[in-house]
Amino acid sequence: MSNVSSVATPLTVGLVEFTEPMEHMMYLPYSLGLLQSYVLAHAADPARYLFLMPICKREPLAQMAGKLSLAQVVAFSTYVWNIRHSLALAMRLKAANPKLLIVFGGPQVPERAESWLRAHPYVDVAVHGEGEVPFLKLLESLPQSPDQISWSEIPGLSWIDRDGSYHNTPKGPPVADLDTIPSPYLSGFYEPLMLAMPEQKWVAVWETNRGCPFSCTFCDWGVIQSKVRRFGQERVRAEIDWFGRHKIDFLYCSDANFGMLPRDPEIASWMVETKQRTGYPRTALMQMTKNQADRAFDAFKILADARMLRAATLSMQSLTPAVLSAIKRDNISLVAYQELLRRFVNAGIPTYTDMLIGLPGESFESFLASIDGVITQGQHEDLRFWNSYLLPNAEMAAPEYRARYGIESVEIPCLPPFVPATPPPEGIVETLEMVIATATMPRSDWVRLRALAWLTQILYYGKLLQLPLLLLHALAGIRHADLLRAFLEDPLPPNSPIWAQLRSFLSHQAQEISQGKPEFVLTPDQASGIPIWMPVQSFALTLLLYSDKRDAIFAESKQVLTTLIARLDSHLPPGLLDEALELAHCLFLAHLPAHRAFNLTLSYNLWDCYQRILKNLNPELRQGIYLLSHAPDGRGGFAVQETAYASL
């Protein structure tokens, strides 16, 4: 409940946005830069405001509270990964100074804010939607308190007054001219922070436009389906130059649909030119539009040719019509998806496809069919599975939507993978609300599905058995769904202890997550020995590679596949399965320094067939004598070469 007394001019403002580590880097607090830059550009008297150094790195609460002790207003930008730390700091600040005005904004502040504000009485006011305009108006309304002046004319606010009454004002329209919001990069906001942390490497969050024309129910952008607005080209180009001059390693573009606008290939060219001139940014992550395939391909190819792109995103989420209807999503057609994949593969551009686990309307069988469809259409590089989370302002989190689709959830710890697993500061653990059941997917099937997703990543995309499985599909017509099911839950042949253990491990991990345990495995890092949180599929592959199980797993896999081939009455040329498994075994061991170089004599052109399948071409199997060598490629890596000595 608000209890704010008059404050004197000038007004001292603190800004807090706890950002997450990314590998060895840290995100610059983008939202804070926007807020401060907008206030100083549009306030009636900018000199009135004294902004303290922004806080973006988690430190002991007492230490952070000390840094903010002179503030008269403290504003927090909140997300799933920082809401609990933000609330803990706000509560401490309010206890030390009841006159302090505490403002919360960001996606984690619910639109229906009354119960949330009553649960957190130390938060004086919540800001909804785009925060630049309401935050400035809020600051300009001070030193008067909510008891002296009505905030009813300020858009997008919620608060509880001294009498305990709840107030909410409608959100204003989106900012039409985005260039009225100064760039925090060009306004000088970040230089003091970067000077204070000279050893830190940074990730910059970047917008070239705002808005999303789609309304997916799992995304909080879907609630505010809006026209795409763009920042001016001069500003965009100047920001790219800033990233280069300030040695920004990684650029995270938060555009919802990069490649949608006609200018996007030109923006990609500017990024490449800047990297060639300055060496930075080294890498960029862009969310690719599902429409405008030609334009998106052109933009991403420009970035990929300059080695600025890790991979192009080709999101599907699900192929199940009932699911797509429930989440209000229209995918590109499978024909268009396959063609786009083919173009990226031929251009040598890595891709990945996203799929969500636990969406309404999904079942175990329909999700297995979706996986089968994505692989069949040619996604052989990377299929990433994400748990479905309920975001406060997404339609999927609304009570009526949950009831309609029978959504059940559990809170799990929010942990970044592949970073040291240090104890949570002051015992504060951020959490995610994860879907673990729906009307069409009971909890037991969610556990099966989660294990299936890990297994798919281990077998196909971790490359443990991708080569033989793709050959079985292409040459014997065995469906990917049947291949996956054979390893996941078909009766195992006798003497298959490793596969029995792996099945049990995956099922156990899924069961643990469904009960609120971490979604990653705590394990020592191979290089440093420091405990890290590792994704389950990565842990399983690492364990197999560095244990005495790495040979036996292929012998057991032969039994599983031989049993499946016999049951389906399928046929392969003599000896092909043995040779495919032997080659897969050698390729897996090649991750170890002692096994990197190998030579193998085969009776079939398996490597050529495999490469053709990866390019979505017919395999054209030939029999003969083929020497396969895995040797240094002259560029610091290794490459496979297949030589035909005789062909029948």
Tab-separated table of C-alpha atoms in Angstrom, residues 157-392:
chain	number	residue	atom	x	y	z
A	157	LEU	CA	-0.731	2.194	-13.917
A	158	SER	CA	-2.051	0.082	-11.050
A	159	TRP	CA	-1.807	0.996	-7.365
A	160	ILE	CA	-3.502	0.676	-3.997
A	161	ASP	CA	-4.138	3.922	-2.180
A	162	ARG	CA	-3.866	4.712	1.536
A	163	ASP	CA	-7.496	3.685	2.063
A	164	GLY	CA	-6.878	0.268	0.551
A	165	SER	CA	-8.718	0.917	-2.712
A	166	TYR	CA	-7.337	-0.561	-5.919
A	167	HIS	CA	-6.874	1.687	-8.953
A	168	ASN	CA	-6.029	0.830	-12.535
A	169	THR	CA	-5.747	3.050	-15.592
A	170	PRO	CA	-6.036	1.787	-19.180
A	171	LYS	CA	-2.822	1.384	-21.104
A	172	GLY	CA	-2.088	4.104	-23.592
A	173	PRO	CA	-1.504	3.448	-27.287
A	174	PRO	CA	1.909	2.113	-28.323
A	175	VAL	CA	4.461	4.805	-29.062
A	176	ALA	CA	3.803	5.606	-32.715
A	177	ASP	CA	7.122	7.293	-33.485
A	178	LEU	CA	9.760	5.077	-31.927
A	179	ASP	CA	12.474	7.614	-32.636
A	180	THR	CA	11.003	9.788	-29.880
A	181	ILE	CA	12.555	7.176	-27.580
A	182	PRO	CA	16.280	7.970	-27.535
A	183	SER	CA	18.688	5.120	-28.055
A	184	PRO	CA	20.302	4.166	-24.738
A	185	TYR	CA	23.403	3.214	-26.702
A	186	LEU	CA	23.738	6.595	-28.359
A	187	SER	CA	22.671	8.626	-25.305
A	188	GLY	CA	25.698	7.616	-23.219
A	189	PHE	CA	23.743	5.538	-20.706
A	190	TYR	CA	26.024	2.492	-20.771
A	191	GLU	CA	29.488	4.048	-20.730
A	192	PRO	CA	29.625	4.608	-16.926
A	193	LEU	CA	28.476	1.038	-16.294
A	194	MET	CA	31.036	-0.409	-18.693
A	195	LEU	CA	33.802	1.707	-17.180
A	196	ALA	CA	32.840	0.436	-13.724
A	197	MET	CA	33.133	-3.197	-14.939
A	198	PRO	CA	36.091	-3.062	-17.367
A	199	GLU	CA	36.746	-6.824	-17.436
A	200	GLN	CA	33.158	-7.741	-18.218
A	201	LYS	CA	32.172	-8.830	-21.733
A	202	TRP	CA	28.680	-7.782	-22.728
A	203	VAL	CA	25.625	-8.942	-24.625
A	204	ALA	CA	23.620	-6.064	-26.088
A	205	VAL	CA	19.847	-6.343	-26.483
A	206	TRP	CA	18.766	-4.531	-29.622
A	207	GLU	CA	15.519	-3.508	-31.281
A	208	THR	CA	15.203	-2.460	-34.894
A	209	ASN	CA	11.420	-2.581	-34.582
A	210	ARG	CA	8.675	-3.230	-32.055
A	211	GLY	CA	5.436	-5.131	-32.221
A	212	CYS	CA	4.245	-8.524	-33.380
A	213	PRO	CA	1.281	-9.103	-35.690
A	214	PHE	CA	0.692	-12.596	-34.308
A	215	SER	CA	-1.226	-13.661	-31.204
A	216	CYS	CA	0.279	-16.947	-29.960
A	217	THR	CA	-1.313	-17.707	-26.598
A	218	PHE	CA	1.913	-18.928	-24.957
A	219	CYS	CA	3.609	-15.563	-25.578
A	220	ASP	CA	2.874	-12.340	-23.713
A	221	TRP	CA	3.352	-10.445	-26.978
A	222	GLY	CA	0.198	-12.180	-28.187
A	223	VAL	CA	-1.962	-10.215	-25.758
A	224	ILE	CA	-0.880	-6.955	-27.361
A	225	GLN	CA	-1.022	-8.091	-30.982
A	226	SER	CA	0.091	-4.938	-32.693
A	227	LYS	CA	1.341	-3.373	-35.860
A	228	VAL	CA	5.093	-3.577	-36.345
A	229	ARG	CA	6.689	-0.159	-35.784
A	230	ARG	CA	10.244	0.526	-36.791
A	231	PHE	CA	13.119	2.600	-35.500
A	232	GLY	CA	14.670	4.966	-38.035
A	233	GLN	CA	17.427	3.667	-40.267
A	234	GLU	CA	19.942	6.312	-39.209
A	235	ARG	CA	19.482	5.314	-35.576
A	236	VAL	CA	19.759	1.601	-36.376
A	237	ARG	CA	22.963	2.131	-38.337
A	238	ALA	CA	24.450	4.359	-35.628
A	239	GLU	CA	23.692	1.705	-33.006
A	240	ILE	CA	25.424	-0.966	-35.078
A	241	ASP	CA	28.467	1.298	-35.234
A	242	TRP	CA	28.289	1.727	-31.438
A	243	PHE	CA	28.322	-2.057	-30.970
A	244	GLY	CA	31.451	-2.264	-33.083
A	245	ARG	CA	33.282	0.586	-31.345
A	246	HIS	CA	32.405	-0.766	-27.874
A	247	LYS	CA	33.487	-4.318	-28.709
A	248	ILE	CA	30.131	-5.988	-28.080
A	249	ASP	CA	30.777	-9.714	-28.463
A	250	PHE	CA	27.198	-10.892	-28.789
A	251	LEU	CA	24.177	-9.055	-30.158
A	252	TYR	CA	20.710	-10.262	-29.170
A	253	CYS	CA	18.109	-8.810	-31.512
A	254	SER	CA	14.739	-8.807	-29.752
A	255	ASP	CA	12.721	-8.158	-32.908
A	256	ALA	CA	9.901	-10.690	-32.965
A	257	ASN	CA	10.197	-11.297	-36.718
A	258	PHE	CA	13.538	-10.294	-38.227
A	259	GLY	CA	13.409	-10.638	-41.992
A	260	MET	CA	9.827	-9.415	-42.240
A	261	LEU	CA	10.626	-5.857	-43.316
A	262	PRO	CA	12.095	-4.945	-46.732
A	263	ARG	CA	15.021	-3.153	-45.090
A	264	ASP	CA	16.164	-6.145	-42.991
A	265	PRO	CA	18.690	-7.524	-45.518
A	266	GLU	CA	20.241	-4.054	-45.634
A	267	ILE	CA	20.460	-4.012	-41.830
A	268	ALA	CA	22.215	-7.380	-42.000
A	269	SER	CA	24.689	-5.897	-44.480
A	270	TRP	CA	25.425	-3.008	-42.117
A	271	MET	CA	26.119	-5.500	-39.328
A	272	VAL	CA	28.549	-7.408	-41.524
A	273	GLU	CA	30.313	-4.239	-42.681
A	274	THR	CA	30.784	-3.166	-39.066
A	275	LYS	CA	32.199	-6.541	-38.068
A	276	GLN	CA	34.613	-6.479	-40.992
A	277	ARG	CA	35.739	-2.982	-40.001
A	278	THR	CA	35.941	-3.356	-36.201
A	279	GLY	CA	35.818	-7.089	-35.462
A	280	TYR	CA	32.521	-6.673	-33.585
A	281	PRO	CA	29.842	-7.765	-32.960
A	282	ARG	CA	31.217	-11.243	-33.369
A	283	THR	CA	27.902	-13.082	-33.201
A	284	ALA	CA	24.227	-12.185	-33.440
A	285	LEU	CA	21.024	-13.975	-32.545
A	286	MET	CA	17.958	-13.041	-34.569
A	287	GLN	CA	14.403	-14.428	-34.393
A	288	MET	CA	13.451	-15.208	-37.979
A	289	THR	CA	10.007	-14.348	-39.308
A	290	LYS	CA	7.855	-17.258	-40.405
A	291	ASN	CA	6.619	-15.172	-43.340
A	292	GLN	CA	8.556	-13.478	-46.159
A	293	ALA	CA	10.756	-16.549	-46.671
A	294	ASP	CA	12.821	-15.099	-49.532
A	295	ARG	CA	13.626	-11.885	-47.700
A	296	ALA	CA	14.379	-13.708	-44.445
A	297	PHE	CA	16.678	-16.125	-46.259
A	298	ASP	CA	18.562	-13.251	-47.873
A	299	ALA	CA	19.052	-11.466	-44.539
A	300	PHE	CA	20.209	-14.568	-42.702
A	301	LYS	CA	22.518	-15.634	-45.517
A	302	ILE	CA	24.278	-12.273	-45.350
A	303	LEU	CA	24.926	-12.822	-41.639
A	304	ALA	CA	25.880	-16.474	-42.042
A	305	ASP	CA	28.398	-15.759	-44.797
A	306	ALA	CA	30.180	-13.414	-42.379
A	307	ARG	CA	30.135	-16.046	-39.607
A	308	MET	CA	27.931	-13.805	-37.486
A	309	LEU	CA	25.067	-16.266	-37.167
A	310	ARG	CA	25.060	-19.355	-34.983
A	311	ALA	CA	21.901	-20.683	-36.611
A	312	ALA	CA	18.676	-19.598	-38.282
A	313	THR	CA	15.474	-20.257	-36.364
A	314	LEU	CA	12.697	-22.200	-38.078
A	315	SER	CA	10.112	-22.462	-35.317
A	316	MET	CA	7.152	-24.824	-35.556
A	317	GLN	CA	6.154	-25.433	-31.871
A	318	SER	CA	3.860	-28.271	-33.026
A	319	LEU	CA	2.470	-29.771	-36.223
A	320	THR	CA	-0.811	-30.831	-34.587
A	321	PRO	CA	-3.790	-28.892	-36.022
A	322	ALA	CA	-5.722	-28.934	-32.731
A	323	VAL	CA	-2.705	-27.495	-30.921
A	324	LEU	CA	-2.119	-24.767	-33.489
A	325	SER	CA	-5.781	-23.784	-33.207
A	326	ALA	CA	-5.608	-23.696	-29.400
A	327	ILE	CA	-2.491	-21.497	-29.367
A	328	LYS	CA	-3.705	-19.293	-32.249
A	329	ARG	CA	-0.686	-19.995	-34.398
A	330	ASP	CA	-0.415	-20.424	-38.160
A	331	ASN	CA	2.744	-22.250	-39.200
A	332	ILE	CA	4.216	-22.072	-42.645
A	333	SER	CA	3.208	-25.104	-44.718
A	334	LEU	CA	5.353	-28.220	-44.499
A	335	VAL	CA	6.158	-27.833	-48.188
A	336	ALA	CA	7.410	-24.280	-47.591
A	337	TYR	CA	9.277	-25.441	-44.465
A	338	GLN	CA	11.032	-28.197	-46.406
A	339	GLU	CA	11.968	-25.821	-49.216
A	340	LEU	CA	13.336	-23.248	-46.774
A	341	LEU	CA	15.356	-25.949	-45.022
A	342	ARG	CA	16.728	-27.088	-48.368
A	343	ARG	CA	17.838	-23.562	-49.230
A	344	PHE	CA	19.598	-23.097	-45.902
A	345	VAL	CA	21.312	-26.492	-46.135
A	346	ASN	CA	22.512	-25.843	-49.688
A	347	ALA	CA	23.872	-22.470	-48.581
A	348	GLY	CA	25.694	-24.064	-45.637
A	349	ILE	CA	23.684	-22.112	-43.065
A	350	PRO	CA	22.945	-23.946	-39.783
A	351	THR	CA	19.309	-24.055	-38.708
A	352	TYR	CA	17.299	-25.201	-35.739
A	353	THR	CA	13.624	-25.812	-35.138
A	354	ASP	CA	11.800	-25.113	-31.873
A	355	MET	CA	9.060	-27.313	-30.435
A	356	LEU	CA	7.159	-26.780	-27.187
A	357	ILE	CA	6.334	-29.570	-24.751
A	358	GLY	CA	2.943	-29.520	-23.038
A	359	LEU	CA	0.883	-27.239	-25.268
A	360	PRO	CA	-2.918	-27.496	-24.972
A	361	GLY	CA	-4.439	-30.070	-27.301
A	362	GLU	CA	-1.202	-32.065	-27.566
A	363	SER	CA	-0.921	-35.758	-26.718
A	364	PHE	CA	2.025	-38.116	-26.594
A	365	GLU	CA	1.092	-39.634	-29.951
A	366	SER	CA	0.501	-36.286	-31.667
A	367	PHE	CA	3.821	-34.929	-30.407
A	368	LEU	CA	5.638	-38.047	-31.596
A	369	ALA	CA	3.989	-37.518	-34.984
A	370	SER	CA	5.200	-33.896	-34.985
A	371	ILE	CA	8.775	-35.005	-34.311
A	372	ASP	CA	8.466	-37.560	-37.100
A	373	GLY	CA	7.165	-34.850	-39.419
A	374	VAL	CA	9.938	-32.368	-38.664
A	375	ILE	CA	12.674	-34.970	-39.215
A	376	THR	CA	10.983	-36.309	-42.347
A	377	GLN	CA	10.787	-32.791	-43.785
A	378	GLY	CA	14.554	-32.514	-43.475
A	379	GLN	CA	15.478	-30.968	-40.117
A	380	HIS	CA	18.627	-32.986	-39.427
A	381	GLU	CA	20.738	-30.278	-37.748
A	382	ASP	CA	19.016	-29.266	-34.530
A	383	LEU	CA	15.580	-29.760	-33.006
A	384	ARG	CA	15.245	-27.897	-29.716
A	385	PHE	CA	12.561	-28.836	-27.238
A	386	TRP	CA	11.375	-26.315	-24.687
A	387	ASN	CA	9.050	-26.847	-21.784
A	388	SER	CA	5.888	-24.749	-21.952
A	389	TYR	CA	5.877	-22.017	-19.323
A	390	LEU	CA	2.993	-19.873	-18.157
A	391	LEU	CA	3.919	-16.207	-18.407
A	392	PRO	CA	1.788	-13.874	-16.268
